[in-house]
Structure formats: structure tokens, C-alpha cells
mmCIF file of C-alpha atoms in Angstrom:
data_model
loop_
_atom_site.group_PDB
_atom_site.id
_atom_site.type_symbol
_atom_site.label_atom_id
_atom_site.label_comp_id
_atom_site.label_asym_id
_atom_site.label_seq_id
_atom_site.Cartn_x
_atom_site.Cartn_y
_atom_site.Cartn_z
ATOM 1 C CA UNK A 789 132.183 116.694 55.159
ATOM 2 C CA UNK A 790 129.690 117.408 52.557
ATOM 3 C CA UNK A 791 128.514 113.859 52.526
ATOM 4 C CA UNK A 792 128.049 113.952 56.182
ATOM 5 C CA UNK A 793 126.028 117.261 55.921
ATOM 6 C CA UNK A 794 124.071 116.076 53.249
ATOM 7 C CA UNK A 795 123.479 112.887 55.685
ATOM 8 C CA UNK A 796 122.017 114.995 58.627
ATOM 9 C CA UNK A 797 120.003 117.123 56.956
ATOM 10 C CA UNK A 798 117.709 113.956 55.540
ATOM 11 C CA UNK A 799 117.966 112.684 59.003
ATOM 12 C CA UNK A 800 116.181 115.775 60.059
ATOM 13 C CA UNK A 801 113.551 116.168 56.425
ATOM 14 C CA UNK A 802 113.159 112.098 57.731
ATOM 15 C CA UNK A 803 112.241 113.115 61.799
ATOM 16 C CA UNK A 804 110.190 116.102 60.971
ATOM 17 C CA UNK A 805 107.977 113.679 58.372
ATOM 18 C CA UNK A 806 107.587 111.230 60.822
ATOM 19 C CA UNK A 807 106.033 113.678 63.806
ATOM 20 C CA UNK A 808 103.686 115.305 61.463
ATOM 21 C CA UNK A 809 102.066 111.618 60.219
ATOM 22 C CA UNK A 810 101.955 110.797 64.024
ATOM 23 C CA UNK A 811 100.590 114.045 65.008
ATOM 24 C CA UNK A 812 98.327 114.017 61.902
ATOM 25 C CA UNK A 813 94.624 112.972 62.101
ATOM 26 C CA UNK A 814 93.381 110.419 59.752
ATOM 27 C CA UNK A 815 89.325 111.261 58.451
ATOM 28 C CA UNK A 816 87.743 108.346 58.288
ATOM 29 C CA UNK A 817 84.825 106.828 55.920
ATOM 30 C CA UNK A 818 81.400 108.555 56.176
ATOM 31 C CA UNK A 819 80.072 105.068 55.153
ATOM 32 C CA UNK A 820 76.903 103.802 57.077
ATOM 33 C CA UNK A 821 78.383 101.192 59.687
ATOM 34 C CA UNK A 822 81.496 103.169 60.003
ATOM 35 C CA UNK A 823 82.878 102.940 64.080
ATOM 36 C CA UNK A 824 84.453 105.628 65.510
ATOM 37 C CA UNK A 825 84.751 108.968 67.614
ATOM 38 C CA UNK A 826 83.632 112.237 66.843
ATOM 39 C CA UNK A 827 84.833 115.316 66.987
ATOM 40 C CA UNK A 828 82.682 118.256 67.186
ATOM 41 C CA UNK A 829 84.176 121.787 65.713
ATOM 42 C CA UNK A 830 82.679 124.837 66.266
ATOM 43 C CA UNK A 831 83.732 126.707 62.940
ATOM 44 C CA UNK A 832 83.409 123.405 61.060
ATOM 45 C CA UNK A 833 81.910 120.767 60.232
ATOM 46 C CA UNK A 834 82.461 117.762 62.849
ATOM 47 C CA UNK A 835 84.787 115.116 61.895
ATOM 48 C CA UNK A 836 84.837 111.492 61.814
ATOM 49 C CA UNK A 837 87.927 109.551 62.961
ATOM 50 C CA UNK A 838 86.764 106.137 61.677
ATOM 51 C CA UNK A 839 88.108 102.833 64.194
ATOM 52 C CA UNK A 840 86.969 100.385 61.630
ATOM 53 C CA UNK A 841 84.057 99.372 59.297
ATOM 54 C CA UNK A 842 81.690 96.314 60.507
ATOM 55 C CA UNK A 843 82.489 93.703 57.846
ATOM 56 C CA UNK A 844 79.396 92.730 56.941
ATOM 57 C CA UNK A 845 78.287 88.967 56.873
ATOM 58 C CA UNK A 846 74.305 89.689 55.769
ATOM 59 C CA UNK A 847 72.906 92.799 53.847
ATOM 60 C CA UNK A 848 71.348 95.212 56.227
ATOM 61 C CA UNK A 849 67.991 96.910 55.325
ATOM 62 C CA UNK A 850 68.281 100.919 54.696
ATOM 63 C CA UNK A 851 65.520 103.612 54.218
ATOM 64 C CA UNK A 852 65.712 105.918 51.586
ATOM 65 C CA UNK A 853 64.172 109.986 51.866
ATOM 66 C CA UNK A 854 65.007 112.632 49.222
ATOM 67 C CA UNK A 855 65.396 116.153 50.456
ATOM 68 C CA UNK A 856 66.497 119.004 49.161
ATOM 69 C CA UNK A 857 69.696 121.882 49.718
ATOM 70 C CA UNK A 858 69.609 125.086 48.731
ATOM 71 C CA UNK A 859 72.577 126.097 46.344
ATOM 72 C CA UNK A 860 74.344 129.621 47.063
ATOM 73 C CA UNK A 861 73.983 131.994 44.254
ATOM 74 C CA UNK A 862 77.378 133.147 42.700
ATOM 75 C CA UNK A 863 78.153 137.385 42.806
ATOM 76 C CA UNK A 864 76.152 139.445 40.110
ATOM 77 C CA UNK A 865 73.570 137.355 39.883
ATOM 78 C CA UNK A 866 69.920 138.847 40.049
ATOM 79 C CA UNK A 867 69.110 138.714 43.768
ATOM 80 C CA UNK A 868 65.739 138.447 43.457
ATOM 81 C CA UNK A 869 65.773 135.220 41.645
ATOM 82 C CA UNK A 870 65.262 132.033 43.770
ATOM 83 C CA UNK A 871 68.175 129.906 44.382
ATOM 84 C CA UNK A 872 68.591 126.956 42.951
ATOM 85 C CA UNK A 873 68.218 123.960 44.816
ATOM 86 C CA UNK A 874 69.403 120.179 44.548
ATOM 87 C CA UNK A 875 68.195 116.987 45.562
ATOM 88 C CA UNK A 876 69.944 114.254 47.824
ATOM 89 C CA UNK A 877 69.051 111.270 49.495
ATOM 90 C CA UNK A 878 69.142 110.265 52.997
ATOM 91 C CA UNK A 879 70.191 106.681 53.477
ATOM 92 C CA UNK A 880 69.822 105.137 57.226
ATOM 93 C CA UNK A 881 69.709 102.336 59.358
ATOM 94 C CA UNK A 882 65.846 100.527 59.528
ATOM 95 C CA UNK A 883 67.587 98.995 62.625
ATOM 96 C CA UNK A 884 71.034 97.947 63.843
ATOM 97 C CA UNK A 885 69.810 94.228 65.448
ATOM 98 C CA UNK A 886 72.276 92.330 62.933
ATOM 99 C CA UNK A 887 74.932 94.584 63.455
ATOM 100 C CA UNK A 888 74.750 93.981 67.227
ATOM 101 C CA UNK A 889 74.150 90.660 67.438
ATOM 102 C CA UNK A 890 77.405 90.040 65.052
ATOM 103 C CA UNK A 891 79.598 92.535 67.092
ATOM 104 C CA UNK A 892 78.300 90.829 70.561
ATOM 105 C CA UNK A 893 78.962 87.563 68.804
ATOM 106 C CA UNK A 894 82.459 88.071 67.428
ATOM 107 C CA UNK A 895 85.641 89.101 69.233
ATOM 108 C CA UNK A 896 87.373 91.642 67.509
ATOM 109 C CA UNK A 897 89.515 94.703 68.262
ATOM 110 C CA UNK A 898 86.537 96.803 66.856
ATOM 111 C CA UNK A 899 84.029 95.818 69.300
ATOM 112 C CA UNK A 900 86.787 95.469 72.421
ATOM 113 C CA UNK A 901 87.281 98.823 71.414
ATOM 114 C CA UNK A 902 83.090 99.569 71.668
ATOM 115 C CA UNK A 903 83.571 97.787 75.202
ATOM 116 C CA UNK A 904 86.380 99.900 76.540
ATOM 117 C CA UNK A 905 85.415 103.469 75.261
ATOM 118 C CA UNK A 906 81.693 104.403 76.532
ATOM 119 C CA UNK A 907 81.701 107.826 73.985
ATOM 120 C CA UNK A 908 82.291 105.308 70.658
ATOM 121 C CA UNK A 909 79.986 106.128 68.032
ATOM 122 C CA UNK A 910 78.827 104.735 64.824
ATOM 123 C CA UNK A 911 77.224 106.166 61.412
ATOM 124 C CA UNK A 912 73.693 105.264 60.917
ATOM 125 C CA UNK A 913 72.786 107.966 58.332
ATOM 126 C CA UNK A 914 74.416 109.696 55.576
ATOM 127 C CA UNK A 915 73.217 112.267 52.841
ATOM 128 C CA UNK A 916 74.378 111.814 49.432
ATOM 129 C CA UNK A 917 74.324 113.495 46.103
ATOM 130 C CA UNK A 918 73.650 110.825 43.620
ATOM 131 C CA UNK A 919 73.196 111.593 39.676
ATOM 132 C CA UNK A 920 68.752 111.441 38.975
ATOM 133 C CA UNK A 921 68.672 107.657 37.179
ATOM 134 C CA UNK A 922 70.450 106.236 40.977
ATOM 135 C CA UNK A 923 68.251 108.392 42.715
ATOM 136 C CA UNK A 924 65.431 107.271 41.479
ATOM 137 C CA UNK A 925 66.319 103.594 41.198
ATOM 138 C CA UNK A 926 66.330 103.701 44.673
ATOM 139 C CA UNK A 927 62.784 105.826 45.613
ATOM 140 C CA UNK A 928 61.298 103.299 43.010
ATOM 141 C CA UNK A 929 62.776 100.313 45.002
ATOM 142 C CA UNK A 930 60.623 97.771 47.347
ATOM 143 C CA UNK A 931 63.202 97.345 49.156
ATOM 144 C CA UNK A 932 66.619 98.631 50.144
ATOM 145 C CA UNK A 933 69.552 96.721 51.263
ATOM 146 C CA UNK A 934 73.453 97.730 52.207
ATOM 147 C CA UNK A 935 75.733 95.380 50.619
ATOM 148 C CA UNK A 936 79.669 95.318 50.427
ATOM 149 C CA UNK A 937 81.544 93.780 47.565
ATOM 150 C CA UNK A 938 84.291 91.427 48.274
ATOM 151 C CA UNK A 939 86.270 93.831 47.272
ATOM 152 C CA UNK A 940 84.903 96.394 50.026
ATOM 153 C CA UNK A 941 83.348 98.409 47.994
ATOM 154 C CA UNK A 942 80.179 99.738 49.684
ATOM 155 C CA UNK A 943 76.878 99.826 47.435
ATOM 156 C CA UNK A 944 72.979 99.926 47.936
ATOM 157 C CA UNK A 945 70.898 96.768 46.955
ATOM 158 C CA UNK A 946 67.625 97.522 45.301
ATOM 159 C CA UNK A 947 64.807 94.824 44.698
ATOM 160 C CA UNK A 948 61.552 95.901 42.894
ATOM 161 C CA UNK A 949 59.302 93.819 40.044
ATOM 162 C CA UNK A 950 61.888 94.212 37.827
ATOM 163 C CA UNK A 951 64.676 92.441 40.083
ATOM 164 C CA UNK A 952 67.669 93.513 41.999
ATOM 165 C CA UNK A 953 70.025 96.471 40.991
ATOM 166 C CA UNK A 954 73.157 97.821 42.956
ATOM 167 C CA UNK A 955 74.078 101.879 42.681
ATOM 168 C CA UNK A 956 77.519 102.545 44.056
ATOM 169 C CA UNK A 957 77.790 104.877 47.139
ATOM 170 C CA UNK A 958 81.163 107.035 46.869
ATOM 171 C CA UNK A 959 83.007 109.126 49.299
ATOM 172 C CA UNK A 960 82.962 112.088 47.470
ATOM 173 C CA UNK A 961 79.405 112.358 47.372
ATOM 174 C CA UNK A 962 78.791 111.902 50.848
ATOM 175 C CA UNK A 963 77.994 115.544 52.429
ATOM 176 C CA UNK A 964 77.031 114.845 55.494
ATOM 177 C CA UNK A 965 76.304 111.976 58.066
ATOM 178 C CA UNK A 966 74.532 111.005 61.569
ATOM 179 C CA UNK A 967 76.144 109.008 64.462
ATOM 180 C CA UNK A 968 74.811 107.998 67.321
ATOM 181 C CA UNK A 969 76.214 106.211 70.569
ATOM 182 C CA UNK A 970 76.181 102.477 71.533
ATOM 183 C CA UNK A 971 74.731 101.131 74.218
ATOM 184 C CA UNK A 972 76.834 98.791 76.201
ATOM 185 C CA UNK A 973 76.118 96.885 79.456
ATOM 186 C CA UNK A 974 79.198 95.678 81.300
ATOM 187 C CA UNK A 975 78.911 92.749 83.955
ATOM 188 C CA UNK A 976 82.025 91.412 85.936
ATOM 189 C CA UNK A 977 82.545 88.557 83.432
ATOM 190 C CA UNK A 978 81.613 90.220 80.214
ATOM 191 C CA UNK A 979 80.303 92.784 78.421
ATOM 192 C CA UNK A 980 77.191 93.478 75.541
ATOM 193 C CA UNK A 981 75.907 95.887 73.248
ATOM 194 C CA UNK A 982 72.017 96.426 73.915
ATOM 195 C CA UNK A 983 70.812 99.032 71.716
ATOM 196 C CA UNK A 984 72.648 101.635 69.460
ATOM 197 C CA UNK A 985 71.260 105.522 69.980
ATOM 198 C CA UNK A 986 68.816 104.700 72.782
ATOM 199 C CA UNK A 987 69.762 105.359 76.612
ATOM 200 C CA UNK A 988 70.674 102.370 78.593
ATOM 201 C CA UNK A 989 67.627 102.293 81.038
ATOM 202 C CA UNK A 990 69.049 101.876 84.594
ATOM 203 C CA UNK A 991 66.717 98.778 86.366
ATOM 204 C CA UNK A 992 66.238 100.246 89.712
ATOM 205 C CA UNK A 993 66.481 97.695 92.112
ATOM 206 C CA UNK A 994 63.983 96.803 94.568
ATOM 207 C CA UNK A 995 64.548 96.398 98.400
ATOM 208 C CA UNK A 996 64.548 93.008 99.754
ATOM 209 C CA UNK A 997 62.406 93.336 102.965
ATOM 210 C CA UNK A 998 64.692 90.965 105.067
ATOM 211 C CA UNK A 999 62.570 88.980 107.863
ATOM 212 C CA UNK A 1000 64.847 88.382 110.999
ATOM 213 C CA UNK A 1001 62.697 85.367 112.648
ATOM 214 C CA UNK A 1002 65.079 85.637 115.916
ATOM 215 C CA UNK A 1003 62.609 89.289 117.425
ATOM 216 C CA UNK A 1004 59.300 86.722 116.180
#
């Protein structure tokens, strides 16, 4: 009897385990590239629910701008003091031509699922908190690339006069991001991605002034 009570009530532990990972919403990767849909919050921050990550075949060019955050000041200290603040950097897209012309190019479930869900967004800016030597590596840099490992980890190129240099970008550091819509034209036989953030302009069409030769 024990055993069977025993039996039942991991049955249950096992059932109740299972609806909460179902039910459960998995936060994707604030990585530049990253597809998904997002959820807006009122009372906090909006969150990411990541479909996939382009896997990318070339590096794609990014654009670096440091900015600043102010830093809350902790209770008793002297209020008329200015608050601290700390630098990040703002890493984003120069333009997202590769990325469609490989998702247009390749079937996949992550750009069937860009085709069949017209609110599918993906990350072309993120602001991270990197330690001063990174951060300046990549403000001194010519040039800017993303590039992923083939181990997937996610990293920015740099190439100056003294040659090429990866810094790291990690998860934790990432405190914020930008996503913006695709663009997709469908036609009866297929389907395209046009543009990512821009409004698909609608090409009025013009009337046809048909000539009926038969009242001539």
C-alpha cells in the first residue's frame, strides 16, 4: 500500500513538473541577429522569446557608439553629489542585406517561420557593458565585424593598423536591445524578405484605360 502511495504521489510531483515547463516561457538570446517575438510589459522591461539565431555564413559589419547610464545612488549618501555614471556601447546592424539575402536563399524553419508570422522581429542593436581595454579596442577599430565561433560563441571582429582582434560579447552584459520588424512580400508561388525595419511600400497600381474598338 505504501509502495503504491509512494508511486502516485511522484506520478503527480512528475505531472505538475511537466505543465509548468510547458506553460513556462523560455527568454531568449539578446544577441544581434537573434529572431523572434516580442513581448511588451508595462511594469517591465519587454522580453525576447528568441525563434532561432541566423547561423552566420559571412561576418556582418556592426557600428559601434559609447553612451553613458546614470548609476542610482545607494541610501545615506550625500544627495547633492552627482551620480555616478558608466559607460556602454551600442553595437548595431550597418545593414541587414547579407542576412536577407541568406534567409531568402535558404529554406529553413527560421525563415518559414519569418514567412508565416507578419509581427516576427529580429535584434539589430544591443547595449552592453564591456570592461574599458574591450571598449576601447573597439572605438579604436577601422572596422567592426560580427563573427560566431564554430562553437557559437558570438564575438565582435576588430581590424585596425595593428591587425584583427576579437572581444567576446556575453549575455550577462547585455542590458538592453532593439528589434525591429521584417519586411516580407508574399506572391501566390512564394514568398521574400525585402527590407528589415522599413515599411513595405504598397505599389499602387495604375488603371489600364481599356479601348473597346467595337463603339469606334
Amino acid at each position: 500500500m505504501k509502495k503504491i502511495i509512494l508511486f502516485s504521489c511522484l506520478l503527480m510531483l512528475m505531472s505538475c513538473s511537466l505543465t509548468q515547463h510547458k506553460s513556462e516561457k523560455i527568454e531568449g538570446y539578446k544577441m544581434i541577429t537573434a529572431i523572434g517575438d516580442l513581448e511588451k510589459k508595462m511594469f517591465s522591461p519587454s522580453v525576447f522569446e528568441s525563434k532561432g539565431l541566423i547561423n552566420l555564413k559571412n561576418d556582418i559589419e556592426v557600428y559601434a557608439t559609447q553612451d553613458s547610464i546614470t548609476i542610482p545612488k545607494a541610501s545615506g549618501i550625500n544627495p547633492f553629489k552627482k551620480k555616478p555614471k558608466k559607460s556602454y556601447l551600442k553595437l548595431s546592424l550597418v545593414n541587414g542585406f547579407l542576412l536577407i539575402d541568406q534567409l531568402n536563399a535558404e529554406s529553413s524553419k527560421l525563415s518559414d517561420y519569418i514567412f508565416e508570422n507578419p509581427e516576427t522581429r529580429i535584434i539589430t542593436e544591443i547595449s552592453v557593458f564591456l570592461n574599458s581595454n574591450k571598449e576601447q579596442n573597439i572605438l579604436n577599430a577601422n572596422a567592426l565585424f560580427l563573427n560566431k565561433t564554430t562553437e557559437g560563441i558570438y564575438r565582435v571582429k576588430t581590424v585596425s593598423n595593428v591587425g584583427i582582434d576579437y572581444v567576446s560579447l556575453s549575455q550577462d552584459n547585455i542590458f538592453d536591445f532593439k528589434s525591429e520588424k521584417f519586411c516580407v512580400k508574399k506572391s501566390q508561388y512564394d514568398a521574400k524578405i525585402i527590407s528589415i525595419g522599413n515599411e513595405c511600400s504598397t505599389v499602387q497600381k495604375k488603371k489600364t484605360k481599356i479601348t473597346k474598338y467595337e463603339r469606334l
